């Protein structure tokens, strides 16, 4: 085959991959428009149509796209997913047994992307705080949501965010008035069950904190078997979460991914921070077959503290991709980022962390670290820390380390009577616990520690 023929073949294959199964999504989209005709605020339908048109123009990304060159999503693009129907086979017992089912706080539960009030728990909250489903707010109090709340996640070059916006239908809304402190966390639980066929859900979460307010948001995703003997089924979660923090607001955010072993999870998190805000996020990925987390933080004013931490554990043939972007636009802002990965078997990991420091962002202090532990010869990690600095009075550092368990540490533990497998697990747990120990919500931290202990891989 000539070079020209090869280029032509790659171009044709790329075009086919980009357009694979878009007809199926169009049918679902037209059904959604018909179902919701006349409902919601006036800006909703035009926004949906605009986003779907953009998705059709973009198509699905391929490995020819720079931002996706290490992540092959053909298993997603080649699978036809249908819109889920309301699930009637998931019981309260199954919901309680799902990860983080024991956290005692205000909880919104969504099954296959749709609000499930029968499984949700309302606790007393300060006056004026709104915690409700997106579908309910769009129907009954649309004035609380501005069009830019649904536009903030830039889908111009992000096909999955565009697809989520096109199917903007349900999800969670949390609005905290100014100068309000919420002591207990608010738990947003997204549970999925394929129930016999491959389905896709597009949950949208919008969190707005007013000036001087404080809150803790727990966002979790998990698969639920409809039968104890049922095998994990294929489903696709395409989520978008948006945070808007007013001046001097403080938010702690925890995201836990324990999707089923055959599930696909693509998520976009958009963070918009005002002056003197403090935002901390911990992203923990333990489940899913293909997982992609895009986290974008915009530091739009001065005096902002932004922390993005993450832990991902991959085994078998999992692919876990974390893309982060922190945009320093104004002076006197600090950002801190630590992502740790543990990869075993034939698992693959991707970390791409970008820090932009614009010309006006003098006195920026930004630190980024990615550390990956490879526990088998077949595990792979592609890491790409990036700094783009256009200011001259800054302190910015970034670094990446990839390695195996320390032979000296293993030897030391074995001389103390600890077996080889136990020593490996002990060192692996200590590596992971550096992130888990930073979680302030005790029930969440305890459950994560138990999950780590139960599934810690051993070296091969």
PDB file of C-alpha atoms in Angstrom, residues 209-418:
ATOM      1  CA  UNK A 209     -22.667  28.674  45.958  1.00  0.00           C
ATOM      2  CA  UNK A 210     -23.440  32.251  46.868  1.00  0.00           C
ATOM      3  CA  UNK A 211     -21.006  34.733  48.351  1.00  0.00           C
ATOM      4  CA  UNK A 212     -19.416  33.557  51.605  1.00  0.00           C
ATOM      5  CA  UNK A 213     -21.228  30.192  51.630  1.00  0.00           C
ATOM      6  CA  UNK A 214     -19.741  26.775  52.466  1.00  0.00           C
ATOM      7  CA  UNK A 215     -20.731  23.247  51.462  1.00  0.00           C
ATOM      8  CA  UNK A 216     -19.465  19.721  50.876  1.00  0.00           C
ATOM      9  CA  UNK A 217     -20.624  17.790  47.814  1.00  0.00           C
ATOM     10  CA  UNK A 218     -20.200  14.042  47.450  1.00  0.00           C
ATOM     11  CA  UNK A 219     -20.719  12.804  43.878  1.00  0.00           C
ATOM     12  CA  UNK A 220     -20.699   9.033  43.368  1.00  0.00           C
ATOM     13  CA  UNK A 221     -21.259   6.707  40.417  1.00  0.00           C
ATOM     14  CA  UNK A 222     -21.806   2.973  40.707  1.00  0.00           C
ATOM     15  CA  UNK A 223     -23.331   0.010  38.957  1.00  0.00           C
ATOM     16  CA  UNK A 224     -26.172  -1.926  40.541  1.00  0.00           C
ATOM     17  CA  UNK A 225     -27.002  -5.515  39.626  1.00  0.00           C
ATOM     18  CA  UNK A 226     -30.704  -6.237  39.377  1.00  0.00           C
ATOM     19  CA  UNK A 227     -29.958  -9.800  40.486  1.00  0.00           C
ATOM     20  CA  UNK A 228     -27.205 -11.083  42.744  1.00  0.00           C
ATOM     21  CA  UNK A 229     -26.272 -13.699  40.129  1.00  0.00           C
ATOM     22  CA  UNK A 230     -26.384 -11.314  37.171  1.00  0.00           C
ATOM     23  CA  UNK A 231     -23.142 -10.531  35.382  1.00  0.00           C
ATOM     24  CA  UNK A 232     -22.002  -6.938  35.003  1.00  0.00           C
ATOM     25  CA  UNK A 233     -23.665  -5.422  31.952  1.00  0.00           C
ATOM     26  CA  UNK A 234     -22.613  -2.808  29.444  1.00  0.00           C
ATOM     27  CA  UNK A 235     -23.838   0.738  30.003  1.00  0.00           C
ATOM     28  CA  UNK A 236     -22.508   4.225  29.347  1.00  0.00           C
ATOM     29  CA  UNK A 237     -22.534   7.206  31.710  1.00  0.00           C
ATOM     30  CA  UNK A 238     -21.857  10.559  30.014  1.00  0.00           C
ATOM     31  CA  UNK A 239     -21.864  13.090  32.859  1.00  0.00           C
ATOM     32  CA  UNK A 240     -21.298  16.826  33.168  1.00  0.00           C
ATOM     33  CA  UNK A 241     -20.889  18.569  36.530  1.00  0.00           C
ATOM     34  CA  UNK A 242     -20.637  22.345  36.890  1.00  0.00           C
ATOM     35  CA  UNK A 243     -19.582  24.386  39.895  1.00  0.00           C
ATOM     36  CA  UNK A 244     -20.146  28.135  40.267  1.00  0.00           C
ATOM     37  CA  UNK A 245     -18.624  29.684  43.377  1.00  0.00           C
ATOM     38  CA  UNK A 246     -19.394  33.243  44.417  1.00  0.00           C
ATOM     39  CA  UNK A 247     -16.903  35.481  46.179  1.00  0.00           C
ATOM     40  CA  UNK A 248     -15.284  33.929  49.301  1.00  0.00           C
ATOM     41  CA  UNK A 249     -17.255  30.684  48.945  1.00  0.00           C
ATOM     42  CA  UNK A 250     -15.709  27.409  50.153  1.00  0.00           C
ATOM     43  CA  UNK A 251     -16.492  24.023  48.607  1.00  0.00           C
ATOM     44  CA  UNK A 252     -15.130  20.530  49.263  1.00  0.00           C
ATOM     45  CA  UNK A 253     -15.947  18.093  46.468  1.00  0.00           C
ATOM     46  CA  UNK A 254     -15.470  14.330  46.404  1.00  0.00           C
ATOM     47  CA  UNK A 255     -16.118  12.177  43.355  1.00  0.00           C
ATOM     48  CA  UNK A 256     -16.100   8.383  43.619  1.00  0.00           C
ATOM     49  CA  UNK A 257     -16.303   6.187  40.514  1.00  0.00           C
ATOM     50  CA  UNK A 258     -17.134   2.548  41.200  1.00  0.00           C
ATOM     51  CA  UNK A 259     -18.883   1.768  37.934  1.00  0.00           C
ATOM     52  CA  UNK A 260     -19.353  -1.835  36.835  1.00  0.00           C
ATOM     53  CA  UNK A 261     -16.450  -3.669  35.236  1.00  0.00           C
ATOM     54  CA  UNK A 262     -17.955  -3.437  31.720  1.00  0.00           C
ATOM     55  CA  UNK A 263     -19.258   0.118  32.034  1.00  0.00           C
ATOM     56  CA  UNK A 264     -18.027   3.230  30.234  1.00  0.00           C
ATOM     57  CA  UNK A 265     -17.744   6.539  32.051  1.00  0.00           C
ATOM     58  CA  UNK A 266     -16.995   9.875  30.360  1.00  0.00           C
ATOM     59  CA  UNK A 267     -17.232  12.929  32.632  1.00  0.00           C
ATOM     60  CA  UNK A 268     -16.634  16.645  32.315  1.00  0.00           C
ATOM     61  CA  UNK A 269     -16.256  18.786  35.433  1.00  0.00           C
ATOM     62  CA  UNK A 270     -16.289  22.568  34.940  1.00  0.00           C
ATOM     63  CA  UNK A 271     -15.280  24.827  37.841  1.00  0.00           C
ATOM     64  CA  UNK A 272     -15.761  28.610  37.794  1.00  0.00           C
ATOM     65  CA  UNK A 273     -14.231  30.436  40.768  1.00  0.00           C
ATOM     66  CA  UNK A 274     -14.691  34.044  41.876  1.00  0.00           C
ATOM     67  CA  UNK A 275     -12.470  36.192  44.107  1.00  0.00           C
ATOM     68  CA  UNK A 276     -11.126  34.659  47.345  1.00  0.00           C
ATOM     69  CA  UNK A 277     -12.848  31.309  46.823  1.00  0.00           C
ATOM     70  CA  UNK A 278     -11.470  28.011  48.083  1.00  0.00           C
ATOM     71  CA  UNK A 279     -12.246  24.884  46.044  1.00  0.00           C
ATOM     72  CA  UNK A 280     -10.940  21.385  46.796  1.00  0.00           C
ATOM     73  CA  UNK A 281     -11.748  18.279  44.771  1.00  0.00           C
ATOM     74  CA  UNK A 282     -10.757  14.645  45.235  1.00  0.00           C
ATOM     75  CA  UNK A 283     -11.469  12.295  42.328  1.00  0.00           C
ATOM     76  CA  UNK A 284     -11.279   8.559  43.081  1.00  0.00           C
ATOM     77  CA  UNK A 285     -11.601   6.062  40.215  1.00  0.00           C
ATOM     78  CA  UNK A 286     -11.866   2.380  41.083  1.00  0.00           C
ATOM     79  CA  UNK A 287     -14.343   1.040  38.504  1.00  0.00           C
ATOM     80  CA  UNK A 288     -15.286   1.126  34.846  1.00  0.00           C
ATOM     81  CA  UNK A 289     -13.874  -0.422  31.675  1.00  0.00           C
ATOM     82  CA  UNK A 290     -13.047   2.883  29.945  1.00  0.00           C
ATOM     83  CA  UNK A 291     -13.025   6.003  32.106  1.00  0.00           C
ATOM     84  CA  UNK A 292     -12.260   9.571  31.051  1.00  0.00           C
ATOM     85  CA  UNK A 293     -12.340  12.498  33.498  1.00  0.00           C
ATOM     86  CA  UNK A 294     -11.990  16.021  32.072  1.00  0.00           C
ATOM     87  CA  UNK A 295     -11.622  18.579  34.865  1.00  0.00           C
ATOM     88  CA  UNK A 296     -11.383  22.272  33.943  1.00  0.00           C
ATOM     89  CA  UNK A 297     -10.938  25.020  36.542  1.00  0.00           C
ATOM     90  CA  UNK A 298     -11.194  28.699  35.676  1.00  0.00           C
ATOM     91  CA  UNK A 299      -9.543  31.036  38.229  1.00  0.00           C
ATOM     92  CA  UNK A 300     -11.200  34.262  37.062  1.00  0.00           C
ATOM     93  CA  UNK A 301     -10.255  36.612  39.898  1.00  0.00           C
ATOM     94  CA  UNK A 302      -7.561  37.060  42.537  1.00  0.00           C
ATOM     95  CA  UNK A 303      -7.047  35.355  45.901  1.00  0.00           C
ATOM     96  CA  UNK A 304      -8.286  31.918  44.787  1.00  0.00           C
ATOM     97  CA  UNK A 305      -7.165  28.588  46.259  1.00  0.00           C
ATOM     98  CA  UNK A 306      -7.794  25.576  44.010  1.00  0.00           C
ATOM     99  CA  UNK A 307      -6.814  21.985  44.840  1.00  0.00           C
ATOM    100  CA  UNK A 308      -7.339  19.051  42.480  1.00  0.00           C
ATOM    101  CA  UNK A 309      -6.316  15.642  43.801  1.00  0.00           C
ATOM    102  CA  UNK A 310      -6.953  12.214  42.344  1.00  0.00           C
ATOM    103  CA  UNK A 311      -6.393   8.506  42.808  1.00  0.00           C
ATOM    104  CA  UNK A 312      -6.984   5.866  40.146  1.00  0.00           C
ATOM    105  CA  UNK A 313      -6.544   2.107  40.458  1.00  0.00           C
ATOM    106  CA  UNK A 314      -6.657   0.027  37.291  1.00  0.00           C
ATOM    107  CA  UNK A 315      -6.513  -3.717  36.785  1.00  0.00           C
ATOM    108  CA  UNK A 316      -7.351  -6.326  34.140  1.00  0.00           C
ATOM    109  CA  UNK A 317      -7.730  -4.267  30.928  1.00  0.00           C
ATOM    110  CA  UNK A 318      -9.127  -1.056  32.383  1.00  0.00           C
ATOM    111  CA  UNK A 319      -8.306   2.245  30.708  1.00  0.00           C
ATOM    112  CA  UNK A 320      -8.396   5.296  33.004  1.00  0.00           C
ATOM    113  CA  UNK A 321      -7.723   8.742  31.535  1.00  0.00           C
ATOM    114  CA  UNK A 322      -7.502  11.912  33.658  1.00  0.00           C
ATOM    115  CA  UNK A 323      -7.232  15.261  31.869  1.00  0.00           C
ATOM    116  CA  UNK A 324      -7.019  18.346  34.077  1.00  0.00           C
ATOM    117  CA  UNK A 325      -6.733  22.014  33.176  1.00  0.00           C
ATOM    118  CA  UNK A 326      -6.227  24.925  35.573  1.00  0.00           C
ATOM    119  CA  UNK A 327      -6.463  28.371  34.000  1.00  0.00           C
ATOM    120  CA  UNK A 328      -4.815  31.131  36.068  1.00  0.00           C
ATOM    121  CA  UNK A 329      -6.265  34.331  34.620  1.00  0.00           C
ATOM    122  CA  UNK A 330      -5.678  36.792  37.484  1.00  0.00           C
ATOM    123  CA  UNK A 331      -2.921  37.458  40.063  1.00  0.00           C
ATOM    124  CA  UNK A 332      -2.378  36.079  43.582  1.00  0.00           C
ATOM    125  CA  UNK A 333      -3.926  32.658  43.022  1.00  0.00           C
ATOM    126  CA  UNK A 334      -2.659  29.272  44.172  1.00  0.00           C
ATOM    127  CA  UNK A 335      -3.313  25.842  42.706  1.00  0.00           C
ATOM    128  CA  UNK A 336      -2.196  22.453  43.997  1.00  0.00           C
ATOM    129  CA  UNK A 337      -2.567  19.140  42.213  1.00  0.00           C
ATOM    130  CA  UNK A 338      -1.572  15.589  43.147  1.00  0.00           C
ATOM    131  CA  UNK A 339      -2.711  12.615  41.071  1.00  0.00           C
ATOM    132  CA  UNK A 340      -1.642   9.085  41.955  1.00  0.00           C
ATOM    133  CA  UNK A 341      -2.198   5.941  39.916  1.00  0.00           C
ATOM    134  CA  UNK A 342      -1.826   2.219  40.621  1.00  0.00           C
ATOM    135  CA  UNK A 343      -1.921   0.001  37.542  1.00  0.00           C
ATOM    136  CA  UNK A 344      -1.798  -3.781  37.436  1.00  0.00           C
ATOM    137  CA  UNK A 345      -2.302  -6.580  34.880  1.00  0.00           C
ATOM    138  CA  UNK A 346      -2.780  -4.990  31.413  1.00  0.00           C
ATOM    139  CA  UNK A 347      -4.399  -1.798  32.680  1.00  0.00           C
ATOM    140  CA  UNK A 348      -3.607   1.521  30.993  1.00  0.00           C
ATOM    141  CA  UNK A 349      -3.544   4.966  32.505  1.00  0.00           C
ATOM    142  CA  UNK A 350      -3.367   8.479  31.066  1.00  0.00           C
ATOM    143  CA  UNK A 351      -2.632  11.684  32.916  1.00  0.00           C
ATOM    144  CA  UNK A 352      -2.552  15.009  31.104  1.00  0.00           C
ATOM    145  CA  UNK A 353      -2.341  18.007  33.427  1.00  0.00           C
ATOM    146  CA  UNK A 354      -2.287  21.534  32.036  1.00  0.00           C
ATOM    147  CA  UNK A 355      -1.574  24.729  33.927  1.00  0.00           C
ATOM    148  CA  UNK A 356      -2.076  28.018  32.079  1.00  0.00           C
ATOM    149  CA  UNK A 357      -0.664  31.188  33.635  1.00  0.00           C
ATOM    150  CA  UNK A 358      -1.849  34.216  31.689  1.00  0.00           C
ATOM    151  CA  UNK A 359      -0.031  37.519  31.421  1.00  0.00           C
ATOM    152  CA  UNK A 360      -2.094  39.218  34.141  1.00  0.00           C
ATOM    153  CA  UNK A 361      -1.665  36.306  36.571  1.00  0.00           C
ATOM    154  CA  UNK A 362       1.375  37.609  38.436  1.00  0.00           C
ATOM    155  CA  UNK A 363       2.231  36.101  41.853  1.00  0.00           C
ATOM    156  CA  UNK A 364       0.794  32.736  40.798  1.00  0.00           C
ATOM    157  CA  UNK A 365       1.853  29.720  42.841  1.00  0.00           C
ATOM    158  CA  UNK A 366       1.054  26.456  41.033  1.00  0.00           C
ATOM    159  CA  UNK A 367       2.240  22.948  41.832  1.00  0.00           C
ATOM    160  CA  UNK A 368       1.405  19.756  39.961  1.00  0.00           C
ATOM    161  CA  UNK A 369       2.513  16.165  40.642  1.00  0.00           C
ATOM    162  CA  UNK A 370       1.641  12.857  38.991  1.00  0.00           C
ATOM    163  CA  UNK A 371       2.962   9.636  40.516  1.00  0.00           C
ATOM    164  CA  UNK A 372       2.217   6.198  39.089  1.00  0.00           C
ATOM    165  CA  UNK A 373       2.924   2.765  40.507  1.00  0.00           C
ATOM    166  CA  UNK A 374       3.172  -0.050  37.938  1.00  0.00           C
ATOM    167  CA  UNK A 375       2.609  -3.465  39.467  1.00  0.00           C
ATOM    168  CA  UNK A 376       3.064  -5.576  36.344  1.00  0.00           C
ATOM    169  CA  UNK A 377       5.244  -5.575  33.256  1.00  0.00           C
ATOM    170  CA  UNK A 378       2.180  -5.183  31.025  1.00  0.00           C
ATOM    171  CA  UNK A 379       0.661  -2.127  32.748  1.00  0.00           C
ATOM    172  CA  UNK A 380       1.110   1.185  30.910  1.00  0.00           C
ATOM    173  CA  UNK A 381       0.953   4.885  31.787  1.00  0.00           C
ATOM    174  CA  UNK A 382       1.159   7.886  29.498  1.00  0.00           C
ATOM    175  CA  UNK A 383       1.750  11.028  31.524  1.00  0.00           C
ATOM    176  CA  UNK A 384       2.060  14.558  30.191  1.00  0.00           C
ATOM    177  CA  UNK A 385       2.364  17.420  32.679  1.00  0.00           C
ATOM    178  CA  UNK A 386       2.187  20.810  30.956  1.00  0.00           C
ATOM    179  CA  UNK A 387       2.954  24.400  31.949  1.00  0.00           C
ATOM    180  CA  UNK A 388       2.193  27.400  29.757  1.00  0.00           C
ATOM    181  CA  UNK A 389       3.409  30.563  31.473  1.00  0.00           C
ATOM    182  CA  UNK A 390       2.986  34.088  30.100  1.00  0.00           C
ATOM    183  CA  UNK A 391       3.693  35.962  33.367  1.00  0.00           C
ATOM    184  CA  UNK A 392       7.150  36.599  34.792  1.00  0.00           C
ATOM    185  CA  UNK A 393       6.596  36.752  38.577  1.00  0.00           C
ATOM    186  CA  UNK A 394       5.366  33.241  39.368  1.00  0.00           C
ATOM    187  CA  UNK A 395       6.280  30.043  41.188  1.00  0.00           C
ATOM    188  CA  UNK A 396       5.275  27.019  39.120  1.00  0.00           C
ATOM    189  CA  UNK A 397       6.461  23.428  39.363  1.00  0.00           C
ATOM    190  CA  UNK A 398       5.357  20.185  37.818  1.00  0.00           C
ATOM    191  CA  UNK A 399       6.659  16.660  37.732  1.00  0.00           C
ATOM    192  CA  UNK A 400       5.848  13.043  37.013  1.00  0.00           C
ATOM    193  CA  UNK A 401       7.326   9.837  38.414  1.00  0.00           C
ATOM    194  CA  UNK A 402       6.714   6.273  37.274  1.00  0.00           C
ATOM    195  CA  UNK A 403       8.058   3.310  39.167  1.00  0.00           C
ATOM    196  CA  UNK A 404       7.633  -0.009  40.883  1.00  0.00           C
ATOM    197  CA  UNK A 405       7.588  -0.930  44.536  1.00  0.00           C
ATOM    198  CA  UNK A 406      10.875  -0.239  46.302  1.00  0.00           C
ATOM    199  CA  UNK A 407      13.015  -3.382  46.588  1.00  0.00           C
ATOM    200  CA  UNK A 408      14.638  -1.941  49.719  1.00  0.00           C
ATOM    201  CA  UNK A 409      11.275  -1.326  51.391  1.00  0.00           C
ATOM    202  CA  UNK A 410      10.077  -4.818  50.490  1.00  0.00           C
ATOM    203  CA  UNK A 411      13.287  -6.305  51.896  1.00  0.00           C
ATOM    204  CA  UNK A 412      12.914  -4.301  55.109  1.00  0.00           C
ATOM    205  CA  UNK A 413       9.341  -5.512  55.658  1.00  0.00           C
ATOM    206  CA  UNK A 414      10.234  -9.127  54.895  1.00  0.00           C
ATOM    207  CA  UNK A 415      13.050  -9.034  57.447  1.00  0.00           C
ATOM    208  CA  UNK A 416      10.338  -8.122  59.986  1.00  0.00           C
ATOM    209  CA  UNK A 417       8.480 -11.356  59.254  1.00  0.00           C
ATOM    210  CA  UNK A 418       5.964  -9.970  56.741  1.00  0.00           C
TER     211      UNK A 418
END
